[in-house]
mmCIF file of C-alpha atoms in Angstrom:
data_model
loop_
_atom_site.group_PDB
_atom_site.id
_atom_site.type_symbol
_atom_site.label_atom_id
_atom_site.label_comp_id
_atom_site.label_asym_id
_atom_site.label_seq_id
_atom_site.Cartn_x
_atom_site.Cartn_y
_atom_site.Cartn_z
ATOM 1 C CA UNK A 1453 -15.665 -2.041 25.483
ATOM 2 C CA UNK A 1454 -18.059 -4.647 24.509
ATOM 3 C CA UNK A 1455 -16.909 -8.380 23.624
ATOM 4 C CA UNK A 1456 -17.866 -9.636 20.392
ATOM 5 C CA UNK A 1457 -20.658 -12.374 20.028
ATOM 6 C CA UNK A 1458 -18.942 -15.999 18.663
ATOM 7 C CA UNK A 1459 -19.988 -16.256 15.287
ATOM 8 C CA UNK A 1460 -19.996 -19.306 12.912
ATOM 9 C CA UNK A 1461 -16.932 -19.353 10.821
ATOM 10 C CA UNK A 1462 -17.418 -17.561 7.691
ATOM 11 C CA UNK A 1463 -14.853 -17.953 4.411
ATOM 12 C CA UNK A 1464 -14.920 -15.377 1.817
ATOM 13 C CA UNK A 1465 -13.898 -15.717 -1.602
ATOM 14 C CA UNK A 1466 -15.398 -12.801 -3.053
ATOM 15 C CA UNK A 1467 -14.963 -9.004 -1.510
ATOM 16 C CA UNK A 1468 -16.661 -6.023 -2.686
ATOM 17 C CA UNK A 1469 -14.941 -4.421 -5.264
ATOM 18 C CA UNK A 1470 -14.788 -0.713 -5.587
ATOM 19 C CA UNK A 1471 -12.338 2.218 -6.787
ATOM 20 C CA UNK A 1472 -10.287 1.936 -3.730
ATOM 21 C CA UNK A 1473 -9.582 -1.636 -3.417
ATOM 22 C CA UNK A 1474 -6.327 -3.260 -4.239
ATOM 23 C CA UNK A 1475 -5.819 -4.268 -7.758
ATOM 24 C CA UNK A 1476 -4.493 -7.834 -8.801
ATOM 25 C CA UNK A 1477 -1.488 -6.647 -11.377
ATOM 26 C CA UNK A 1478 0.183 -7.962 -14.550
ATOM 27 C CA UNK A 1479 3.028 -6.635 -16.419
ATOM 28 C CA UNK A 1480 5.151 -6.901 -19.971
ATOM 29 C CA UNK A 1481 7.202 -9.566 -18.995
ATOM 30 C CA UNK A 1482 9.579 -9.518 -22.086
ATOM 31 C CA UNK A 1483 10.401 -5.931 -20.936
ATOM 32 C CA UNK A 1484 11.508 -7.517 -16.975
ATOM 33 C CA UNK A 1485 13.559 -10.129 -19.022
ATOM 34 C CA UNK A 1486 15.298 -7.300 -20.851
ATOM 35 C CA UNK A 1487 15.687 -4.986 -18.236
ATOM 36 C CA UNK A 1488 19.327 -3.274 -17.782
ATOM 37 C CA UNK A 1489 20.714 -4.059 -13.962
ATOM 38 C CA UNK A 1490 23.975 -2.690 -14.947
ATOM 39 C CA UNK A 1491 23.859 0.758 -13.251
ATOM 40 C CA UNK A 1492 23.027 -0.697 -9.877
ATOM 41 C CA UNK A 1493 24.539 -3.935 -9.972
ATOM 42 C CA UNK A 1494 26.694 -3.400 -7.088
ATOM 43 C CA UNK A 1495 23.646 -2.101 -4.868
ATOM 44 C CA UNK A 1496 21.844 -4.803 -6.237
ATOM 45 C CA UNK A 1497 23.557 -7.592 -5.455
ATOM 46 C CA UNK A 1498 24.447 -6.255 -1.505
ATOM 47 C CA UNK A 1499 20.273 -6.083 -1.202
ATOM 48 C CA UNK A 1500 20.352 -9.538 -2.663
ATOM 49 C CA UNK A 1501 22.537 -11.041 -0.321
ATOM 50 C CA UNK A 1502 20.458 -9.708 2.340
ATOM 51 C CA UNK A 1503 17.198 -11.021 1.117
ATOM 52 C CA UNK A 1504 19.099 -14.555 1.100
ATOM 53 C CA UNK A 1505 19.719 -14.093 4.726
ATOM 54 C CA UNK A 1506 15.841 -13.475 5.646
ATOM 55 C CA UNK A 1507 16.520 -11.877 8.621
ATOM 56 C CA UNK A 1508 12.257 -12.351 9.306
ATOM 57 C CA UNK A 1509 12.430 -16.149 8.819
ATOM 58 C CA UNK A 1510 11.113 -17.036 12.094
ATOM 59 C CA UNK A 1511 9.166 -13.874 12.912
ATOM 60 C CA UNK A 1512 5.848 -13.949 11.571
ATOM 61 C CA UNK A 1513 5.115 -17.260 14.061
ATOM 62 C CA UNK A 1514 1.934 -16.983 16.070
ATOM 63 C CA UNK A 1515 2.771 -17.054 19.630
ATOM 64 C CA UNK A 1516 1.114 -17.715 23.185
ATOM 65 C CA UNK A 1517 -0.223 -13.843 22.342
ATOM 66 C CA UNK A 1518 -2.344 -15.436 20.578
ATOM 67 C CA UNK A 1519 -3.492 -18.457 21.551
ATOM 68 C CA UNK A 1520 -4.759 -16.619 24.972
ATOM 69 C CA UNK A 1521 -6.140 -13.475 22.649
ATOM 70 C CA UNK A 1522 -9.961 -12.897 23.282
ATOM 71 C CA UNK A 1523 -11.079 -9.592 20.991
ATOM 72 C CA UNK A 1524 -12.561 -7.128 23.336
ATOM 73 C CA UNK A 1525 -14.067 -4.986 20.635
ATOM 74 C CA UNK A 1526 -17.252 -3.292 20.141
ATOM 75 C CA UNK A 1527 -19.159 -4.100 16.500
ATOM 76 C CA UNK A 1528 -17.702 -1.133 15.258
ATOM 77 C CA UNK A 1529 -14.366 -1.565 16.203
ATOM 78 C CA UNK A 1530 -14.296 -5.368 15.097
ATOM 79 C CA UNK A 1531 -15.694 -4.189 11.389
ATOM 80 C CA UNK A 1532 -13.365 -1.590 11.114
ATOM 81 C CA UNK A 1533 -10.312 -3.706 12.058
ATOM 82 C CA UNK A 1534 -11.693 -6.738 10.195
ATOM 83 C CA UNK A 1535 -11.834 -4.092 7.227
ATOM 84 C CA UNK A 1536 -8.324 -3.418 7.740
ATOM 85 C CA UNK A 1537 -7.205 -6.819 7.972
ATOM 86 C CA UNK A 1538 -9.138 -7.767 4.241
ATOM 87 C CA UNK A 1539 -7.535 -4.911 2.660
ATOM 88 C CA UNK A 1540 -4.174 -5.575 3.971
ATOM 89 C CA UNK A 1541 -4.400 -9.222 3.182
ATOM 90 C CA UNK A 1542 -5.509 -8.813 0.008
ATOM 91 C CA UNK A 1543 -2.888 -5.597 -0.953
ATOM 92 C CA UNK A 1544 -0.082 -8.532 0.322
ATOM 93 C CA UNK A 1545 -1.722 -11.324 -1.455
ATOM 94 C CA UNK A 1546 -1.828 -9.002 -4.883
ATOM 95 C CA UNK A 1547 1.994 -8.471 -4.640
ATOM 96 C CA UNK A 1548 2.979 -11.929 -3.938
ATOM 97 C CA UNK A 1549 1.029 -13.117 -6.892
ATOM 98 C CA UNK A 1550 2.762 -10.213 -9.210
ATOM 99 C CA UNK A 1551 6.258 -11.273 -7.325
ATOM 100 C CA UNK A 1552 5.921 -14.695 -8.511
ATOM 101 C CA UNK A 1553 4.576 -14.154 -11.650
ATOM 102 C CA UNK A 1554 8.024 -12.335 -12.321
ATOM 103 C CA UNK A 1555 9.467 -14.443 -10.565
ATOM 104 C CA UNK A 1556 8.620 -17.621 -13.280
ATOM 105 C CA UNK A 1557 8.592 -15.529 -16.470
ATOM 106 C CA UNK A 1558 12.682 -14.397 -15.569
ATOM 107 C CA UNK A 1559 14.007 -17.738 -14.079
ATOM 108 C CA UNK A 1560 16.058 -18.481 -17.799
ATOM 109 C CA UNK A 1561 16.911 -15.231 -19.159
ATOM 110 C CA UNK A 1562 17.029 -12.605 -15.921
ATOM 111 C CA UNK A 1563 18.515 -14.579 -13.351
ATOM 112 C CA UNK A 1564 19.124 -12.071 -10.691
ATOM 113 C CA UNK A 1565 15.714 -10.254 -11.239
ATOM 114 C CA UNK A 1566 13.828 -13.539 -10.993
ATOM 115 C CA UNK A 1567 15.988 -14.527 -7.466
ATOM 116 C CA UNK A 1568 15.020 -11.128 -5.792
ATOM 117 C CA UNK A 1569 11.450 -11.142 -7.416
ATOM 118 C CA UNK A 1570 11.042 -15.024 -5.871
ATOM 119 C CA UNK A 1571 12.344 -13.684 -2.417
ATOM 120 C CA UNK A 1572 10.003 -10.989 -2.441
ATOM 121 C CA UNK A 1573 7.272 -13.274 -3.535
ATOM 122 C CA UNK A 1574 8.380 -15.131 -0.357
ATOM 123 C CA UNK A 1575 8.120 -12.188 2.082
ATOM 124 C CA UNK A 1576 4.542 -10.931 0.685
ATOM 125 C CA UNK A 1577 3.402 -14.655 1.430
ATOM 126 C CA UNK A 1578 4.160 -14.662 5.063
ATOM 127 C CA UNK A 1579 2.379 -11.361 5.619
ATOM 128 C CA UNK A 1580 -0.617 -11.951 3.549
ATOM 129 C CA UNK A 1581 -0.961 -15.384 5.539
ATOM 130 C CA UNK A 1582 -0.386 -13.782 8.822
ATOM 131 C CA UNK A 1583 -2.901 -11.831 8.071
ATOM 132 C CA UNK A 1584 -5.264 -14.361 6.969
ATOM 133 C CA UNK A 1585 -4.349 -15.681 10.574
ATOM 134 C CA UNK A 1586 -5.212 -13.103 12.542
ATOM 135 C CA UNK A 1587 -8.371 -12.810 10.520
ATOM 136 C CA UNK A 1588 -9.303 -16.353 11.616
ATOM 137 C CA UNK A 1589 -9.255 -14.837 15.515
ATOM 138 C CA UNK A 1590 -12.878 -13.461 14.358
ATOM 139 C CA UNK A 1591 -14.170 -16.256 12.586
ATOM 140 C CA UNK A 1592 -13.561 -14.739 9.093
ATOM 141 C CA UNK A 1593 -10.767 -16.450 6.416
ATOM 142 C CA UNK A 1594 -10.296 -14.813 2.956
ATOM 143 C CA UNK A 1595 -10.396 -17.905 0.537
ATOM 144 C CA UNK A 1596 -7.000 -16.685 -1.868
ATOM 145 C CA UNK A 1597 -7.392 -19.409 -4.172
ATOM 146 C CA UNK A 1598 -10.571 -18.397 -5.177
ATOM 147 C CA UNK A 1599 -10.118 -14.833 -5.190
ATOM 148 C CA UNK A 1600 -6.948 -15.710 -7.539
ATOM 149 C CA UNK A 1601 -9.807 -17.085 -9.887
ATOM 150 C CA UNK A 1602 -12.302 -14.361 -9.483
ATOM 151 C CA UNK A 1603 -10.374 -11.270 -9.516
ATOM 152 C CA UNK A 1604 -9.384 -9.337 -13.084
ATOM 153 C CA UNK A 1605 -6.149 -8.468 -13.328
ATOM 154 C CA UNK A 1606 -4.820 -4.967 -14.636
ATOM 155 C CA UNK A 1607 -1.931 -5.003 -16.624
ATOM 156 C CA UNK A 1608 0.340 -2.021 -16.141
ATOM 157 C CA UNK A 1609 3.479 -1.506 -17.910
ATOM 158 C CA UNK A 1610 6.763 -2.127 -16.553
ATOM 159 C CA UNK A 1611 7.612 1.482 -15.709
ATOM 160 C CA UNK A 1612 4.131 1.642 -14.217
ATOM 161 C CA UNK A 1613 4.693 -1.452 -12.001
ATOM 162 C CA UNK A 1614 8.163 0.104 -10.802
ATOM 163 C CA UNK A 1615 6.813 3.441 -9.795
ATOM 164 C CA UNK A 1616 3.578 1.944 -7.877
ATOM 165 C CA UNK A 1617 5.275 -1.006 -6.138
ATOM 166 C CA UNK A 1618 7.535 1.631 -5.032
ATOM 167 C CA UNK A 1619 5.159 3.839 -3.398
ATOM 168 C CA UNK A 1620 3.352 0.893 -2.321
ATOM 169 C CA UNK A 1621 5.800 -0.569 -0.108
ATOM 170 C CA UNK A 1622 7.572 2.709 1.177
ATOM 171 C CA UNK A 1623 4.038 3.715 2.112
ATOM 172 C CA UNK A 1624 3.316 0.588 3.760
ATOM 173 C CA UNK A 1625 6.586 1.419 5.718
ATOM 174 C CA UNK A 1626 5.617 4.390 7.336
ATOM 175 C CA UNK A 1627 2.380 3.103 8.137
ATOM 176 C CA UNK A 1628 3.339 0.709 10.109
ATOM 177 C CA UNK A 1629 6.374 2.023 11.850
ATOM 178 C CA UNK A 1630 3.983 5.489 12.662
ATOM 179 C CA UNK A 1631 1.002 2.748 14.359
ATOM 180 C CA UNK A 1632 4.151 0.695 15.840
ATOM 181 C CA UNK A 1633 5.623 3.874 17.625
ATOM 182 C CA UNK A 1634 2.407 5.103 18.641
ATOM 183 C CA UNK A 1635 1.701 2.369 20.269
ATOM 184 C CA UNK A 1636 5.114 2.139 22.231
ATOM 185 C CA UNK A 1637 4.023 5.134 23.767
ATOM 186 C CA UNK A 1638 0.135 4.148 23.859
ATOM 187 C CA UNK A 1639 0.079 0.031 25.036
ATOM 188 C CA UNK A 1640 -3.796 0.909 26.433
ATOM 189 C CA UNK A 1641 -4.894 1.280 22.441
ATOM 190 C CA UNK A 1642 -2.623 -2.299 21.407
ATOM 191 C CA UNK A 1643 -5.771 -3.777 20.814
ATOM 192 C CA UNK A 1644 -4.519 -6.785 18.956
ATOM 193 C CA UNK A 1645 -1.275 -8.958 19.357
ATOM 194 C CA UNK A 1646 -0.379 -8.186 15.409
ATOM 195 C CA UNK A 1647 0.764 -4.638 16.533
ATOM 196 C CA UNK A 1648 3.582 -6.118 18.344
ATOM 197 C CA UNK A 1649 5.080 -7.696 14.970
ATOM 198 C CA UNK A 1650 4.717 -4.411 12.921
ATOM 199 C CA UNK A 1651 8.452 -3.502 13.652
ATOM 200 C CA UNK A 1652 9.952 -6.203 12.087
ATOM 201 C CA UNK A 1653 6.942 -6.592 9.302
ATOM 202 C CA UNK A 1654 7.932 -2.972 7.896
ATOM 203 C CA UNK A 1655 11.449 -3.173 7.883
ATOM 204 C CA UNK A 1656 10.182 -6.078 4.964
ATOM 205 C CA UNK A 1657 8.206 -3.067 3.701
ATOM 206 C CA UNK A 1658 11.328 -0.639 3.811
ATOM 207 C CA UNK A 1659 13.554 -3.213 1.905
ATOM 208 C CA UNK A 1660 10.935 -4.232 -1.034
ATOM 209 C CA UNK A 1661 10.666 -0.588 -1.515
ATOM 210 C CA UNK A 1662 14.556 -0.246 -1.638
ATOM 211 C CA UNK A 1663 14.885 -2.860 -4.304
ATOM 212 C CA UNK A 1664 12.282 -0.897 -6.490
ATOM 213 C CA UNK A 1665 14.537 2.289 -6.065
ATOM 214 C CA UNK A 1666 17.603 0.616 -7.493
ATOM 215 C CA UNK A 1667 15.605 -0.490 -9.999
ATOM 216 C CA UNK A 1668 14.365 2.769 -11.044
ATOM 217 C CA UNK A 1669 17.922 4.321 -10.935
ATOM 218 C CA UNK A 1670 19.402 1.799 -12.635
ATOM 219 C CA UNK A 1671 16.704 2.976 -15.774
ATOM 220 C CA UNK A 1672 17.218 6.518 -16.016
ATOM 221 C CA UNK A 1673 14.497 6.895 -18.655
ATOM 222 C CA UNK A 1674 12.408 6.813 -15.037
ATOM 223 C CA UNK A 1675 14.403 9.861 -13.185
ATOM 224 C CA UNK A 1676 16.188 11.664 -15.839
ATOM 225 C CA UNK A 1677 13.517 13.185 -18.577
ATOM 226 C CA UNK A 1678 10.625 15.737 -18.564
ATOM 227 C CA UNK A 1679 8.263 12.234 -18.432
ATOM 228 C CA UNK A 1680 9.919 10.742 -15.890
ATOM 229 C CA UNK A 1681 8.842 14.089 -13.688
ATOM 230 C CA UNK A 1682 5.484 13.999 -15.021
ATOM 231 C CA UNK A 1683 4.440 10.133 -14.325
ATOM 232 C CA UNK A 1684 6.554 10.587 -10.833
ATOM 233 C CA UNK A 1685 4.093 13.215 -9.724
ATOM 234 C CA UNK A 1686 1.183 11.437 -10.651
ATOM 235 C CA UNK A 1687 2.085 8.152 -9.098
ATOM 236 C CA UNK A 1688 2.615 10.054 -6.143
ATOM 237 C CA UNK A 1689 -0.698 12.137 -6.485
ATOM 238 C CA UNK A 1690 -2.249 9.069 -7.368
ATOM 239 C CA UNK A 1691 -1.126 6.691 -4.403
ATOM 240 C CA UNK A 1692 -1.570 9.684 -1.669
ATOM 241 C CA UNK A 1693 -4.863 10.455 -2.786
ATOM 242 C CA UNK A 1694 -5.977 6.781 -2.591
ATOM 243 C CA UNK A 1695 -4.474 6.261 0.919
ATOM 244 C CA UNK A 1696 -6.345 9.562 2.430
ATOM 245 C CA UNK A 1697 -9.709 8.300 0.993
ATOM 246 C CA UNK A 1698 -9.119 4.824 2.340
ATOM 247 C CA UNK A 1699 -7.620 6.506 5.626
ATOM 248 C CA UNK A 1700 -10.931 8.255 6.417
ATOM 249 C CA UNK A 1701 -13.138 5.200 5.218
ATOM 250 C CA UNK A 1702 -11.939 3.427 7.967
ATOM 251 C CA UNK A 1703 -11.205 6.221 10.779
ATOM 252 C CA UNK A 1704 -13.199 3.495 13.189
ATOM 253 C CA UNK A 1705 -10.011 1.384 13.040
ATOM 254 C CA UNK A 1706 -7.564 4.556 13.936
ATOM 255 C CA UNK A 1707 -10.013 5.806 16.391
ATOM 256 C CA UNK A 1708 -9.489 2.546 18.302
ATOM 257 C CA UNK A 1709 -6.054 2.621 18.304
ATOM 258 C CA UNK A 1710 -6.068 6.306 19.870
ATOM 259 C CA UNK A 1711 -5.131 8.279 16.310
ATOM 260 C CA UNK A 1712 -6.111 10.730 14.672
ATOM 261 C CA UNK A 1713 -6.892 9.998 11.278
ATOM 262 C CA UNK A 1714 -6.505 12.923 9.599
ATOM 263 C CA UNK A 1715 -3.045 13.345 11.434
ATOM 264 C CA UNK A 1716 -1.588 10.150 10.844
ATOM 265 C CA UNK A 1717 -3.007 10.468 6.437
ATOM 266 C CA UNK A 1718 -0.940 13.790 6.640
ATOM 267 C CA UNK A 1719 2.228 12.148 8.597
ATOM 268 C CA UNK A 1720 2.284 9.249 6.394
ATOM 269 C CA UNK A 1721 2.203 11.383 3.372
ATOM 270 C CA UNK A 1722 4.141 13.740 4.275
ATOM 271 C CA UNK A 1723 7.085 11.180 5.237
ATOM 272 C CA UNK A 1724 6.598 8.983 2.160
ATOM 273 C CA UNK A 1725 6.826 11.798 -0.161
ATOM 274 C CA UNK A 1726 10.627 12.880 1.828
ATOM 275 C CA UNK A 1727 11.379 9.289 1.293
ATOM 276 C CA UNK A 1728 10.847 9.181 -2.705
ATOM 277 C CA UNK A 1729 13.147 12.139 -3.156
ATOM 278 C CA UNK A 1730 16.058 9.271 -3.200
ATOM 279 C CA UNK A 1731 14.316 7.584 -6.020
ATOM 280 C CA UNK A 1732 11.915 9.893 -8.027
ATOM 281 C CA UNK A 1733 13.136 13.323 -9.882
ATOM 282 C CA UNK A 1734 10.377 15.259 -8.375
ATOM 283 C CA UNK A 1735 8.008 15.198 -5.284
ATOM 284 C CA UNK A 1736 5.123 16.988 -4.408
ATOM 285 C CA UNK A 1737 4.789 20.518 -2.414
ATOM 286 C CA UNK A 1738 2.863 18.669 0.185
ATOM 287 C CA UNK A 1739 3.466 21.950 2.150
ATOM 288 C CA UNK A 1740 1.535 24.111 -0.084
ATOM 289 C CA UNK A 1741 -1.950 25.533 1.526
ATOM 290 C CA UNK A 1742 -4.181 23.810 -1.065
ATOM 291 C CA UNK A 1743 -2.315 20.623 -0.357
ATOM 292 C CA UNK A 1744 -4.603 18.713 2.077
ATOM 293 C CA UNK A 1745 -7.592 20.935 2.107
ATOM 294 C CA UNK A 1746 -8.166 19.699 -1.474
ATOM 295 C CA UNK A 1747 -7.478 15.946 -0.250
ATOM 296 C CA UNK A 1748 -10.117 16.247 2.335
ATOM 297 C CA UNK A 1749 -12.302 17.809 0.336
ATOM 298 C CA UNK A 1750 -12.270 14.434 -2.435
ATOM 299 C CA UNK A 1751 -12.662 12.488 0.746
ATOM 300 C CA UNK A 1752 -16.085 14.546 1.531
ATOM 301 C CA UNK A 1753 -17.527 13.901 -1.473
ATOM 302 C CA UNK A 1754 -16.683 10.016 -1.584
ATOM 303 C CA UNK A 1755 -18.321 9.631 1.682
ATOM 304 C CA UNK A 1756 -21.071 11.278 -0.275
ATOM 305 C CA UNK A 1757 -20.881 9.054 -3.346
ATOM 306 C CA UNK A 1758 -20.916 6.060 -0.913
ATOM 307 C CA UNK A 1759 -24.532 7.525 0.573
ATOM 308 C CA UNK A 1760 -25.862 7.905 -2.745
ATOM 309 C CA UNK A 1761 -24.555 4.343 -3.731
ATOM 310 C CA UNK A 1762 -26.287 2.812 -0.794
ATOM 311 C CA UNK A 1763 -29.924 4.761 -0.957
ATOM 312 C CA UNK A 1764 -32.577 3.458 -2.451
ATOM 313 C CA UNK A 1765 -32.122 5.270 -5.541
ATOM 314 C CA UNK A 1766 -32.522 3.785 -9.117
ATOM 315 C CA UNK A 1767 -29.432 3.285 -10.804
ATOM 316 C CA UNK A 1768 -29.780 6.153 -12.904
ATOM 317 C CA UNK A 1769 -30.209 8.138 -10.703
ATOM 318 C CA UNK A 1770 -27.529 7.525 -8.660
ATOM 319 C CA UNK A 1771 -25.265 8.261 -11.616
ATOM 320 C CA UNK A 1772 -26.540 11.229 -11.895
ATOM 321 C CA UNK A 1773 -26.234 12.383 -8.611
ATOM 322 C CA UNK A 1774 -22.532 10.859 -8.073
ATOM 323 C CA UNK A 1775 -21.558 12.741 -11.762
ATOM 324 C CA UNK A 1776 -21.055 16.428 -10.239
ATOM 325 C CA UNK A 1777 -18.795 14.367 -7.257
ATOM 326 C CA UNK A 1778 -16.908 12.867 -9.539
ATOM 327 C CA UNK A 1779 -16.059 15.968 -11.536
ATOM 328 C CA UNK A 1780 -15.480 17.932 -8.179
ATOM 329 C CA UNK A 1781 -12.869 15.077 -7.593
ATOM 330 C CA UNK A 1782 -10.531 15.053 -10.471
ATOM 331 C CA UNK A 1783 -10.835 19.012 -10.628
ATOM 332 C CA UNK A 1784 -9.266 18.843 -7.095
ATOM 333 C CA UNK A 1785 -6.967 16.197 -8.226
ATOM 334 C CA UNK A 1786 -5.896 18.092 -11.421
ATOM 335 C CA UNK A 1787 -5.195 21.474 -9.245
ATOM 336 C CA UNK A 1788 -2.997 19.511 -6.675
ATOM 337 C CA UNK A 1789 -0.902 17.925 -9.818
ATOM 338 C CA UNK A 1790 -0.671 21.620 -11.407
ATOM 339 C CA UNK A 1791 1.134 22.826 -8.105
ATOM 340 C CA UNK A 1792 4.451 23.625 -8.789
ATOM 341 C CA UNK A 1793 6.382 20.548 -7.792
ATOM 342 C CA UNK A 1794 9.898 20.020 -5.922
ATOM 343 C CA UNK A 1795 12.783 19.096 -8.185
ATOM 344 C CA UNK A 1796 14.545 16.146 -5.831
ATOM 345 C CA UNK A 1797 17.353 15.726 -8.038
ATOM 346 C CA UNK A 1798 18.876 19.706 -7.275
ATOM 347 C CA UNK A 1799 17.937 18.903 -3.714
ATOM 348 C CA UNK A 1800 19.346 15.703 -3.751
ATOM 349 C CA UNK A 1801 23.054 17.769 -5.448
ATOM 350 C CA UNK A 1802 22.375 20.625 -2.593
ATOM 351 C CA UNK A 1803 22.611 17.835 0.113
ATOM 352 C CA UNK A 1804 26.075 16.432 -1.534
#
């Protein structure tokens, strides 16, 4: 392992945007206000209480781990985990800002909605400024009040927001308890004191994404309709495909930590998509033989979409070249969501 050169201190406010970065998100805010709590009020309130209680109120504090941290990494390793650290930043930074936004428009007319939105808002603050932290360790700060200015928001609509948000944090979840355990067994590839706080940092994860099941049983326009099964397999289609792109974009940062990046996009997947049979109507055959081949395969030809965007090419020409990629992407895309999907609500009656 090779020590990094000290750099001067460099303080982004503007990231490369492409297809796979996270989004800044806004929503119909007359539709929050409006929305119906009563068919998980009781759950609702219990997760409430517990969000008062912040059981991570002292935990994301940067100890003598840190102040005694020197990274041991070579270039490679240091991009890829400074990669990480952006994206994760920014993914927390995007849902506190979308947390808080709810948070104000609710105050006066959904009460309880606004509370748990504001104590998410909270939550997503600490991590993205943890992060932010740790980024500081190699001379790097994102500069979120800019990028709050520079970014364009997408607005989704309310059933839209529920769904992703969702997926977002129960994926998040497994991420980090999968890299948390590994490295319990592993401490030779716990590269970085942040590992050590990615316990307590999912179980945030694992309740956010519990609040956005309530709130998607206590509609059951979103669980309980032909739609509902339709938008639930695309979300999920939608969010897996995204991670195993992103996964194998930055296999430098799993190869460091001694996984296999190909095994951990399939683990993660496959235990995210168990985990939304409590909340969506359907899941995806994840089992089926097409399954991942067909993921791997849009992850081949991004890697060759990202060679043809940085040749030499004219512009032209590189959408030329990147058009057949595309269409070999959403053909794969459109055969996975044509597989026969799993119906989670007779499963979820079987188990009873």
């Amino acid at each position: 392992m090779v020590t990094t050169v000290e750099r001067p201190s460099e303080k982004k406010a503007v990231l490369r945007e492409t297809i796979l970065s996270p989004r800044f998100y806004t929503t119909d805010f007359e539709a929050a206000a409006n929305f119906d709590l009563s068919l998980q009020e009781t759950e609702i309130q219990a997760m409430l209480a517990e969000m008062r209680t912040d059981y991570n109120r002292d935990h994301f504090t940067r100890n003598e781990a840190f102040a005694n941290y020197i990274p041991n990494l070579n270039e490679k390793e240091r991009q890829a985990f400074v990669d990480y650290l952006e994206r994760s930043c920014i993914s927390e930074f995007s849902g506190f800002l979308l947390f808080k936004e709810l948070s104000r428009q609710l105050k006066n007319r959904n009460p309880i909605l606004a509370e748990m939105f504001q104590l998410m808002a909270r939550d997503e603050a600490r991590h993205a400024g943890f992060l932010n932290k740790a980024m500081a360790d190699f001379n790097i700060t994102l500069d979120l009040g800019k990028i709050t200015k520079t970014r364009q928001y997408t607005f989704f609509p309310l059933e839209w927001v529920l769904y992703t948000v969702y997926l977002s944090e129960k994926i998040g979840y497994w991420r980090y308890i999968l890299i948390f355990r590994h490295l319990e067994q592993h401490p030779e590839h716990k590269f970085n004191p942040l590992f050590n706080y990615f316990e307590s940092w999912c179980q945030d994860e694992n309740r956010h994404g519990d609040i956005f099941k309530a709130l998607i049983r206590a509609n059951p326009k979103l669980w309980n309709n032909w739609k509902s099964r339709l938008w639930s397999r695309f979300f999920l289609l939608s969010v897996f495909a995204t991670h195993s792109l992103t996964v194998r974009e930055r296999a430098d940062f799993y190869d460091a930590l001694g996984l296999d990046a190909r095994e951990f996009d399939a683990e993660v997947i496959r235990q995210t998509n168990d985990t939304s049979a409590r909340a969506f109507p359907t899941i995806l055959n994840v089992d089926h033989p097409e399954f991942f081949p067909r993921l791997e395969r849009c992850s081949e030809r991004n890697f060759q979409m990202k060679a043809i965007d940085e040749s030499n090419a004219p512009k032209w020409l590189k959408k030329l070249r990147k058009l057949p990629l595309q269409l070999g992407i959403v053909g794969d895309l459109l055969k996975l969501y044509l597989i026969p999907a799993i119906d989670a609500e007779a499963t979820r009656e079987t188990v009873r």
